[in-house]
């Protein structure tokens, strides 16, 4: 089989500013060892997130110029809405400025004190919005998800028995919705199978609970289903996507992922009454229902992005290029969450630096090391992100290398591999950290650290 090449040519380029290791040492100290506080111009390869960092296509940029900026009833809104209805089957489509705005609207309406929201694994903003409403966010991943070495093909699956136990324990009326995150971002970018989605649906039907998708990476998830699930290989990826959405009563989507845009989100609802209440709330805080806090050009870019993300040559390249990074690290003896995820590779920081205990944030130490060695910006997904006063310690200490869509080439990724290997060879010199300042919620964004 030949190399799966980037299925695009490059028309516009953006220079990368080179830095030296000693410059990066000073920059890191200045940023209090939190890479969120580093200026992007000081980063060589930015793998902080795949969110809003993708490269738009010439067709998307054409849409930006073509856009209708009318306050109400813009053509761009109808193109956006029709595209989403065509892909997902949902008739009620609300644009929002990003995923967390969809979450905030929804949980303000269905959350609240004494409510419990199960999920295979809540993403950080989803958990924060559930908790902000007063509700409790419960993660119910399958047991295999907690073992980085386990190569279960659908490690994003929800533990169906645990879901049923939870619903019985707290009472169905306390569960306003059952969420499934596709793919599972917090647990390694791992997919959820159709079989598992159908099983969640059956439990929801049994207890008459609505099922929602956190569908940020619905296309990547569908590709994994096509490649890995029995009897799915010959199906059109669009048919798989449609079946995923047909199972759900609603979905929150950040278009900054599989919408391949720099800003945008979607809230999909089946229930007429909930849709009207969400529309009123949208108007109150985001904007009128035909723009939802976005410009017409953003709606155009989303309409086209949601189409391009379903092209099978794109998905084959996307999933292969992520696996390429993962396989190179594994071959060099760096433990990652196996098998490689869709949008990111998650390095097992506990295995990388066993000499640093969880209280000294081994993931953050690796993040700092990668920046020093290669100017690479990654993100900690472990005790910094999920720990803190009153929270249980997370199962894994991970460092996420997220791959922006259509931005970096294979040689950029080869450079990332080289930097990871260099850091791995000097890993015993990595030092733990201490938090010296932190906000009450989502502390990883702004916390300040000190090296021990
Ligand atoms: C990014 C993301 C969100 C939040 O979306 P934003 O656009 O960043 O607000 C929610 N859930 C998952 C799984 C995500 O990856």
Short mmCIF file of C-alpha atoms and ligand atoms in Angstrom, two decimals:
data_model
loop_
_atom_site.label_atom_id
_atom_site.label_comp_id
_atom_site.label_asym_id
_atom_site.label_seq_id
_atom_site.Cartn_x
_atom_site.Cartn_y
_atom_site.Cartn_z
CA UNK A 1 0.00 0.00 0.00
CA UNK A 2 1.25 3.50 -0.89
CA UNK A 3 1.68 6.37 1.62
CA UNK A 4 -1.62 8.04 2.45
CA UNK A 5 -0.71 11.60 1.45
CA UNK A 6 -2.19 14.90 2.61
CA UNK A 7 -5.20 15.19 0.26
CA UNK A 8 -4.64 18.92 -0.42
CA UNK A 9 -2.15 21.39 -1.83
CA UNK A 10 -0.97 24.41 0.16
CA UNK A 11 -2.10 27.78 -1.21
CA UNK A 12 -1.42 30.11 1.73
CA UNK A 13 1.45 29.76 4.19
CA UNK A 14 2.12 31.16 7.63
CA UNK A 15 5.75 31.33 8.78
CA UNK A 16 6.89 29.64 11.98
CA UNK A 17 9.29 31.67 14.15
CA UNK A 18 12.31 29.63 15.24
CA UNK A 19 13.49 29.89 18.87
CA UNK A 20 16.45 28.45 20.76
CA UNK A 21 16.32 26.24 23.81
CA UNK A 22 17.67 28.97 26.08
CA UNK A 23 15.06 31.43 24.79
CA UNK A 24 12.37 28.85 25.50
CA UNK A 25 13.70 28.29 29.04
CA UNK A 26 13.15 31.98 29.76
CA UNK A 27 9.74 32.06 28.04
CA UNK A 28 8.57 29.08 30.08
CA UNK A 29 9.68 30.65 33.35
CA UNK A 30 7.95 33.90 32.37
CA UNK A 31 4.72 31.92 31.68
CA UNK A 32 4.87 30.33 35.15
CA UNK A 33 5.23 26.85 33.55
CA UNK A 34 1.73 27.05 32.10
CA UNK A 35 1.87 26.79 28.30
CA UNK A 36 -1.56 28.45 28.00
CA UNK A 37 0.24 31.63 29.11
CA UNK A 38 2.87 31.48 26.33
CA UNK A 39 2.47 33.75 23.30
CA UNK A 40 1.70 31.67 20.20
CA UNK A 41 4.54 33.37 18.29
CA UNK A 42 6.93 31.65 20.68
CA UNK A 43 5.62 28.19 19.74
CA UNK A 44 7.12 26.14 16.90
CA UNK A 45 4.59 23.34 16.56
CA UNK A 46 1.33 24.04 18.34
CA UNK A 47 -0.37 20.83 19.44
CA UNK A 48 -2.22 22.49 22.33
CA UNK A 49 -5.54 21.68 20.73
CA UNK A 50 -7.28 20.66 17.51
CA UNK A 51 -10.03 23.13 18.41
CA UNK A 52 -10.46 26.04 16.02
CA UNK A 53 -6.91 25.57 14.75
CA UNK A 54 -7.71 23.84 11.45
CA UNK A 55 -6.93 25.28 8.03
CA UNK A 56 -9.97 26.28 6.02
CA UNK A 57 -10.27 25.27 2.37
CA UNK A 58 -10.49 27.59 -0.63
CA UNK A 59 -14.22 26.75 -0.78
CA UNK A 60 -14.66 27.81 2.84
CA UNK A 61 -12.84 31.08 2.19
CA UNK A 62 -15.04 31.63 -0.86
CA UNK A 63 -18.05 31.17 1.42
CA UNK A 64 -16.64 33.82 3.75
CA UNK A 65 -16.84 36.36 0.90
CA UNK A 66 -20.22 35.12 -0.35
CA UNK A 67 -21.80 35.33 3.11
CA UNK A 68 -25.06 37.14 3.78
CA UNK A 69 -24.65 39.31 6.88
CA UNK A 70 -28.36 40.13 7.33
CA UNK A 71 -29.39 40.26 10.98
CA UNK A 72 -32.42 37.99 10.50
CA UNK A 73 -33.07 35.24 7.96
CA UNK A 74 -29.66 35.42 6.27
CA UNK A 75 -29.12 33.05 3.33
CA UNK A 76 -25.97 31.86 5.10
CA UNK A 77 -28.06 30.65 8.04
CA UNK A 78 -30.29 28.59 5.78
CA UNK A 79 -27.30 27.05 4.00
CA UNK A 80 -25.83 26.16 7.41
CA UNK A 81 -29.10 24.79 8.76
CA UNK A 82 -29.92 22.78 5.63
CA UNK A 83 -26.45 21.23 5.64
CA UNK A 84 -26.80 20.17 9.28
CA UNK A 85 -30.29 18.81 8.72
CA UNK A 86 -29.07 16.90 5.68
CA UNK A 87 -26.16 15.35 7.63
CA UNK A 88 -27.83 14.73 11.00
CA UNK A 89 -31.57 14.55 10.25
CA UNK A 90 -32.27 17.13 12.98
CA UNK A 91 -34.82 19.82 12.04
CA UNK A 92 -34.13 22.10 15.01
CA UNK A 93 -30.66 23.58 14.52
CA UNK A 94 -29.32 26.46 16.59
CA UNK A 95 -25.98 28.13 15.80
CA UNK A 96 -23.85 29.09 18.82
CA UNK A 97 -20.43 30.69 19.09
CA UNK A 98 -18.83 27.45 20.25
CA UNK A 99 -19.49 24.11 21.93
CA UNK A 100 -19.60 25.40 25.48
CA UNK A 101 -22.29 27.95 24.55
CA UNK A 102 -24.47 25.03 23.40
CA UNK A 103 -23.67 23.29 26.70
CA UNK A 104 -24.46 26.36 28.76
CA UNK A 105 -27.85 26.84 27.07
CA UNK A 106 -28.77 23.19 27.43
CA UNK A 107 -27.71 22.69 31.05
CA UNK A 108 -29.36 25.94 32.11
CA UNK A 109 -32.59 24.34 30.81
CA UNK A 110 -32.20 20.71 31.87
CA UNK A 111 -29.56 20.83 34.65
CA UNK A 112 -29.91 22.07 38.19
CA UNK A 113 -29.54 20.93 41.76
CA UNK A 114 -30.21 17.25 42.50
CA UNK A 115 -29.72 16.34 38.82
CA UNK A 116 -27.16 13.80 37.65
CA UNK A 117 -25.71 13.74 34.14
CA UNK A 118 -23.97 10.52 33.06
CA UNK A 119 -21.45 10.53 30.21
CA UNK A 120 -18.83 8.09 28.94
CA UNK A 121 -16.41 10.89 29.89
CA UNK A 122 -17.25 14.56 30.32
CA UNK A 123 -15.00 16.97 28.50
CA UNK A 124 -13.71 19.73 30.84
CA UNK A 125 -16.14 22.45 29.67
CA UNK A 126 -19.05 20.00 29.68
CA UNK A 127 -18.32 18.98 33.26
CA UNK A 128 -17.91 22.63 34.25
CA UNK A 129 -21.25 23.58 32.69
CA UNK A 130 -23.07 20.62 34.27
CA UNK A 131 -21.61 21.54 37.66
CA UNK A 132 -22.25 25.25 37.16
CA UNK A 133 -25.97 24.41 36.85
CA UNK A 134 -25.75 22.65 40.23
CA UNK A 135 -25.95 19.14 38.76
CA UNK A 136 -23.50 16.28 39.23
CA UNK A 137 -21.42 15.03 36.28
CA UNK A 138 -20.67 11.29 36.37
CA UNK A 139 -18.20 9.54 34.04
CA UNK A 140 -19.01 5.93 33.14
CA UNK A 141 -16.29 4.69 30.78
CA UNK A 142 -15.75 0.97 30.22
CA UNK A 143 -13.03 -0.53 32.44
CA UNK A 144 -10.66 -0.96 29.47
CA UNK A 145 -10.53 2.83 29.06
CA UNK A 146 -8.44 3.20 32.22
CA UNK A 147 -5.59 1.03 30.94
CA UNK A 148 -3.32 2.86 28.46
CA UNK A 149 -2.03 -0.46 27.08
CA UNK A 150 -5.39 -2.03 26.36
CA UNK A 151 -6.08 -1.98 22.60
CA UNK A 152 -9.86 -2.31 22.76
CA UNK A 153 -11.13 -0.99 19.38
CA UNK A 154 -13.87 1.13 21.01
CA UNK A 155 -12.32 2.35 24.23
CA UNK A 156 -14.67 5.36 24.21
CA UNK A 157 -17.64 3.09 24.96
CA UNK A 158 -19.88 3.70 27.94
CA UNK A 159 -20.24 1.07 30.66
CA UNK A 160 -23.87 0.07 30.04
CA UNK A 161 -24.33 -1.83 33.33
CA UNK A 162 -22.92 1.10 35.30
CA UNK A 163 -25.32 3.43 33.48
CA UNK A 164 -28.30 1.32 34.39
CA UNK A 165 -27.11 1.01 38.01
CA UNK A 166 -26.68 4.78 38.27
CA UNK A 167 -30.16 5.50 36.86
CA UNK A 168 -31.73 3.03 39.31
CA UNK A 169 -29.71 4.39 42.22
CA UNK A 170 -30.50 8.10 41.75
CA UNK A 171 -33.92 7.56 40.13
CA UNK A 172 -34.69 8.19 36.44
CA UNK A 173 -36.31 11.56 37.20
CA UNK A 174 -32.93 12.86 38.44
CA UNK A 175 -31.27 12.14 35.10
CA UNK A 176 -32.26 14.89 32.64
CA UNK A 177 -30.17 13.34 29.83
CA UNK A 178 -27.62 10.64 29.17
CA UNK A 179 -24.63 12.01 27.27
CA UNK A 180 -22.23 10.13 25.03
CA UNK A 181 -19.10 11.95 23.85
CA UNK A 182 -17.95 10.93 20.37
CA UNK A 183 -15.06 10.54 20.21
CA UNK A 184 -14.08 10.54 23.85
CA UNK A 185 -11.71 13.52 24.15
CA UNK A 186 -10.78 13.22 27.84
CA UNK A 187 -10.01 9.50 27.57
CA UNK A 188 -7.67 9.38 24.58
CA UNK A 189 -9.75 10.42 21.56
CA UNK A 190 -11.17 6.92 21.52
CA UNK A 191 -14.27 6.06 19.49
CA UNK A 192 -17.67 4.76 20.59
CA UNK A 193 -19.16 1.85 18.62
CA UNK A 194 -22.59 1.86 17.03
CA UNK A 195 -23.38 -1.20 19.11
CA UNK A 196 -22.62 0.77 22.30
CA UNK A 197 -24.66 3.77 21.13
CA UNK A 198 -27.60 1.46 20.44
CA UNK A 199 -27.23 -0.09 23.91
CA UNK A 200 -27.26 3.37 25.55
CA UNK A 201 -30.38 4.15 23.52
CA UNK A 202 -32.08 1.00 24.81
CA UNK A 203 -31.34 1.97 28.43
CA UNK A 204 -32.62 5.49 27.76
CA UNK A 205 -35.82 4.03 26.25
CA UNK A 206 -36.30 1.71 29.21
CA UNK A 207 -36.19 4.63 31.65
CA UNK A 208 -37.67 7.20 29.22
CA UNK A 209 -34.59 9.42 29.37
CA UNK A 210 -33.32 11.55 26.46
CA UNK A 211 -29.99 10.62 24.93
CA UNK A 212 -27.60 13.38 23.83
CA UNK A 213 -24.40 13.28 21.86
CA UNK A 214 -21.44 15.52 22.53
CA UNK A 215 -20.74 15.20 18.83
CA UNK A 216 -17.66 17.39 18.34
CA UNK A 217 -15.81 14.63 16.45
CA UNK A 218 -18.74 12.76 14.93
CA UNK A 219 -17.00 12.26 11.56
CA UNK A 220 -13.81 10.84 13.10
CA UNK A 221 -15.96 8.54 15.25
CA UNK A 222 -17.91 7.37 12.19
CA UNK A 223 -14.66 6.62 10.36
CA UNK A 224 -13.49 4.41 13.23
CA UNK A 225 -16.85 2.60 13.12
CA UNK A 226 -16.41 2.04 9.38
CA UNK A 227 -12.87 0.72 9.85
CA UNK A 228 -13.31 -1.30 13.04
CA UNK A 229 -16.88 -2.39 13.62
CA UNK A 230 -18.15 -5.67 12.27
CA UNK A 231 -20.23 -5.27 9.11
CA UNK A 232 -19.61 -1.51 8.71
CA UNK A 233 -16.70 -1.46 6.24
CA UNK A 234 -18.82 -1.19 3.12
CA UNK A 235 -21.15 1.52 4.40
CA UNK A 236 -20.91 5.14 3.34
CA UNK A 237 -19.52 7.18 6.23
CA UNK A 238 -22.54 9.51 5.83
CA UNK A 239 -24.90 6.62 6.52
CA UNK A 240 -22.99 5.79 9.71
CA UNK A 241 -23.07 9.44 10.81
CA UNK A 242 -26.79 9.54 10.17
CA UNK A 243 -27.38 6.40 12.22
CA UNK A 244 -25.39 7.88 15.13
CA UNK A 245 -27.53 11.03 15.13
CA UNK A 246 -30.78 9.11 14.56
CA UNK A 247 -30.20 7.40 17.91
CA UNK A 248 -30.04 10.73 19.78
CA UNK A 249 -32.60 13.26 21.01
CA UNK A 250 -30.13 16.09 20.78
CA UNK A 251 -26.49 17.04 20.39
CA UNK A 252 -24.05 19.72 21.39
CA UNK A 253 -21.30 20.31 18.83
CA UNK A 254 -18.20 22.45 18.77
CA UNK A 255 -17.71 23.20 15.06
CA UNK A 256 -14.10 24.04 15.89
CA UNK A 257 -13.37 20.33 15.63
CA UNK A 258 -15.10 18.41 12.82
CA UNK A 259 -16.67 21.59 11.45
CA UNK A 260 -13.09 22.61 10.47
CA UNK A 261 -13.71 26.26 11.31
CA UNK A 262 -12.00 28.69 13.64
CA UNK A 263 -15.16 29.51 15.58
CA UNK A 264 -18.67 28.12 15.80
CA UNK A 265 -20.95 25.65 17.50
CA UNK A 266 -24.29 23.92 17.11
CA UNK A 267 -27.12 22.81 19.35
CA UNK A 268 -29.39 20.15 17.84
CA UNK A 269 -32.71 19.31 19.47
CA UNK A 270 -35.65 17.06 18.63
CA UNK A 271 -38.05 18.26 21.33
CA UNK A 272 -40.13 21.18 20.09
CA UNK A 273 -40.67 22.74 23.51
CA UNK A 274 -37.04 22.50 24.54
CA UNK A 275 -36.08 24.03 21.19
CA UNK A 276 -38.30 27.06 21.85
CA UNK A 277 -36.90 27.53 25.33
CA UNK A 278 -33.33 27.21 24.03
CA UNK A 279 -34.10 29.72 21.24
CA UNK A 280 -35.29 32.27 23.80
CA UNK A 281 -32.18 31.79 25.90
CA UNK A 282 -30.01 32.04 22.79
CA UNK A 283 -31.58 35.40 21.94
CA UNK A 284 -31.06 36.57 25.52
CA UNK A 285 -27.32 35.91 25.70
CA UNK A 286 -25.89 34.93 22.30
CA UNK A 287 -27.83 36.55 19.50
CA UNK A 288 -30.84 36.08 17.27
CA UNK A 289 -31.66 32.49 16.24
CA UNK A 290 -30.36 32.89 12.67
CA UNK A 291 -26.84 33.85 13.74
CA UNK A 292 -26.38 32.81 17.39
CA UNK A 293 -23.43 35.06 18.17
CA UNK A 294 -21.66 34.41 14.87
CA UNK A 295 -21.25 36.33 11.63
CA UNK A 296 -22.83 35.11 8.39
CA UNK A 297 -19.35 34.26 7.14
CA UNK A 298 -18.85 31.88 10.07
CA UNK A 299 -22.09 30.09 9.18
CA UNK A 300 -20.91 29.73 5.57
CA UNK A 301 -17.56 28.34 6.67
CA UNK A 302 -19.34 25.82 8.92
CA UNK A 303 -21.78 24.73 6.20
CA UNK A 304 -18.83 23.91 3.94
CA UNK A 305 -16.61 22.47 6.71
CA UNK A 306 -19.25 19.97 7.84
CA UNK A 307 -19.42 18.78 4.23
CA UNK A 308 -15.65 18.46 3.69
CA UNK A 309 -15.09 16.57 6.92
CA UNK A 310 -17.16 13.68 5.53
CA UNK A 311 -14.97 13.17 2.45
CA UNK A 312 -13.49 9.73 2.86
CA UNK A 313 -10.04 10.64 1.49
CA UNK A 314 -9.89 13.38 4.13
CA UNK A 315 -10.89 11.01 6.94
CA UNK A 316 -8.46 8.31 5.81
CA UNK A 317 -5.64 10.88 5.86
CA UNK A 318 -6.76 12.39 9.13
CA UNK A 319 -6.92 9.17 11.12
CA UNK A 320 -3.79 7.77 9.46
CA UNK A 321 -1.68 10.85 10.19
CA UNK A 322 -2.58 10.71 13.88
CA UNK A 323 -1.81 6.99 14.03
CA UNK A 324 1.56 7.69 12.32
CA UNK A 325 2.69 9.84 15.26
CA UNK A 326 1.43 7.30 17.79
CA UNK A 327 3.13 4.35 16.13
CA UNK A 328 6.50 6.16 15.96
CA UNK A 329 6.35 6.98 19.70
CA UNK A 330 5.35 3.43 20.62
CA UNK A 331 8.14 1.99 18.50
CA UNK A 332 10.61 4.18 20.45
CA UNK A 333 9.32 2.85 23.76
CA UNK A 334 7.17 5.84 24.73
CA UNK A 335 3.91 4.60 26.23
CA UNK A 336 0.84 6.23 24.74
CA UNK A 337 -2.85 5.52 25.15
CA UNK A 338 -3.31 2.63 22.76
CA UNK A 339 -4.60 2.34 20.13
CA UNK A 340 -3.92 5.86 18.75
CA UNK A 341 -6.97 8.14 18.96
CA UNK A 342 -8.58 10.17 16.20
CA UNK A 343 -7.49 13.75 16.83
CA UNK A 344 -4.60 13.35 19.22
CA UNK A 345 -1.94 11.13 20.72
CA UNK A 346 -1.99 10.88 24.50
CA UNK A 347 1.36 10.19 26.12
CA UNK A 348 1.23 8.25 29.40
CA UNK A 349 3.06 10.68 31.69
CA UNK A 350 3.11 8.26 34.61
CA UNK A 351 5.14 5.81 32.51
CA UNK A 352 7.25 8.66 31.06
CA UNK A 353 8.43 9.96 34.41
CA UNK A 354 7.67 7.42 37.16
CA UNK A 355 9.89 9.43 39.54
CA UNK A 356 7.31 12.27 39.68
CA UNK A 357 4.26 11.54 41.89
CA UNK A 358 0.74 12.65 40.84
CA UNK A 359 0.79 15.52 43.41
CA UNK A 360 3.73 16.97 41.50
CA UNK A 361 1.97 16.82 38.14
CA UNK A 362 4.02 14.46 35.93
CA UNK A 363 1.93 15.45 32.88
CA UNK A 364 2.74 19.12 33.36
CA UNK A 365 6.42 18.23 33.70
CA UNK A 366 6.33 16.47 30.32
CA UNK A 367 4.45 19.42 28.76
CA UNK A 368 7.16 21.79 30.01
CA UNK A 369 9.87 19.43 28.78
CA UNK A 370 8.42 19.24 25.27
CA UNK A 371 8.32 23.00 25.05
CA UNK A 372 11.92 23.32 26.22
CA UNK A 373 13.29 20.63 23.94
CA UNK A 374 11.32 21.32 20.77
CA UNK A 375 9.16 24.42 21.15
CA UNK A 376 6.19 22.06 21.00
CA UNK A 377 3.07 23.03 22.87
CA UNK A 378 1.01 20.14 24.27
CA UNK A 379 -1.54 20.03 27.08
CA UNK A 380 -1.77 18.14 30.36
CA UNK A 381 -4.86 15.98 30.83
CA UNK A 382 -4.50 14.68 34.34
CA UNK A 383 -4.25 16.02 37.87
CA UNK A 384 -3.91 19.64 36.77
CA UNK A 385 -7.01 19.54 34.55
CA UNK A 386 -9.22 17.27 36.61
CA UNK A 387 -7.76 17.35 40.11
CA UNK A 388 -8.03 20.02 42.75
CA UNK A 389 -9.78 20.51 46.07
CA UNK A 390 -12.66 18.07 46.56
CA UNK A 391 -12.14 16.16 43.31
CA UNK A 392 -11.13 12.51 43.03
CA UNK A 393 -7.71 11.94 41.45
CA UNK A 394 -7.95 11.09 37.73
CA UNK A 395 -7.25 7.52 36.58
CA UNK A 396 -4.52 8.54 34.17
CA UNK A 397 -1.87 11.23 33.90
CA UNK A 398 -1.77 12.12 30.21
CA UNK A 399 -0.17 14.61 27.87
CA UNK A 400 -2.21 15.30 24.78
CA UNK A 401 -0.57 16.05 21.46
CA UNK A 402 -3.58 17.28 19.47
CA UNK A 403 -3.26 17.48 15.72
CA UNK A 404 -4.83 20.54 14.06
CA UNK A 405 -6.74 19.64 10.88
CA UNK A 406 -4.91 20.13 7.57
CA UNK A 407 -2.20 22.33 9.18
CA UNK A 408 0.99 20.32 9.65
CA UNK A 409 2.75 18.03 7.17
CA UNK A 410 4.46 14.72 7.76
CA UNK A 411 7.86 16.40 8.27
CA UNK A 412 6.43 18.56 11.06
CA UNK A 413 5.23 15.37 12.72
CA UNK A 414 8.64 13.73 12.20
CA UNK A 415 10.15 16.71 14.06
CA UNK A 416 7.66 16.19 16.90
CA UNK A 417 8.73 12.54 17.10
CA UNK A 418 12.40 13.57 17.29
CA UNK A 419 11.69 16.03 20.11
CA UNK A 420 9.70 13.44 22.06
CA UNK A 421 12.55 10.96 21.72
CA UNK A 422 15.11 13.52 22.88
CA UNK A 423 13.01 14.37 25.93
CA UNK A 424 12.49 10.68 26.64
CA UNK A 425 16.25 10.11 26.67
CA UNK A 426 16.71 12.84 29.29
CA UNK A 427 13.46 12.16 31.18
CA UNK A 428 15.16 11.55 34.51
CA UNK A 429 16.08 15.23 34.65
CA UNK A 430 12.39 16.27 34.52
CA UNK A 431 11.16 17.94 37.70
CA UNK A 432 7.74 18.01 39.33
CA UNK A 433 5.78 21.21 39.86
CA UNK A 434 3.74 22.97 42.49
CA UNK A 435 0.71 25.22 41.86
CA UNK A 436 1.25 28.66 43.36
CA UNK A 437 -1.94 30.33 42.06
CA UNK A 438 -5.21 28.88 40.73
CA UNK A 439 -8.75 30.00 39.88
CA UNK A 440 -11.82 28.18 41.31
CA UNK A 441 -12.88 26.52 38.01
CA UNK A 442 -11.04 25.22 34.90
CA UNK A 443 -7.77 25.91 36.65
CA UNK A 444 -5.52 24.49 33.92
CA UNK A 445 -6.10 27.56 31.74
CA UNK A 446 -4.65 30.11 34.15
CA UNK A 447 -2.91 28.33 37.06
CA UNK A 448 0.68 29.38 37.77
CA UNK A 449 3.35 26.85 38.71
CA UNK A 450 6.78 26.65 40.24
CA UNK A 451 9.34 23.93 39.46
CA UNK A 452 10.39 21.79 42.43
C1 LIG B 1 -14.03 21.17 22.46
C2 LIG B 1 -15.01 20.33 23.12
C3 LIG B 1 -16.12 20.89 23.78
C4 LIG B 1 -16.30 22.38 23.97
O1 LIG B 1 -16.31 23.07 22.78
P1 LIG B 1 -15.71 24.57 22.68
O2 LIG B 1 -15.96 24.93 21.25
O3 LIG B 1 -14.27 24.51 23.04
O4 LIG B 1 -16.49 25.43 23.60
C5 LIG B 1 -17.03 20.02 24.33
N1 LIG B 1 -16.88 18.68 24.26
C6 LIG B 1 -15.84 18.11 23.65
C7 LIG B 1 -15.71 16.63 23.59
C8 LIG B 1 -14.86 18.91 23.06
O5 LIG B 1 -13.81 18.34 22.47
#
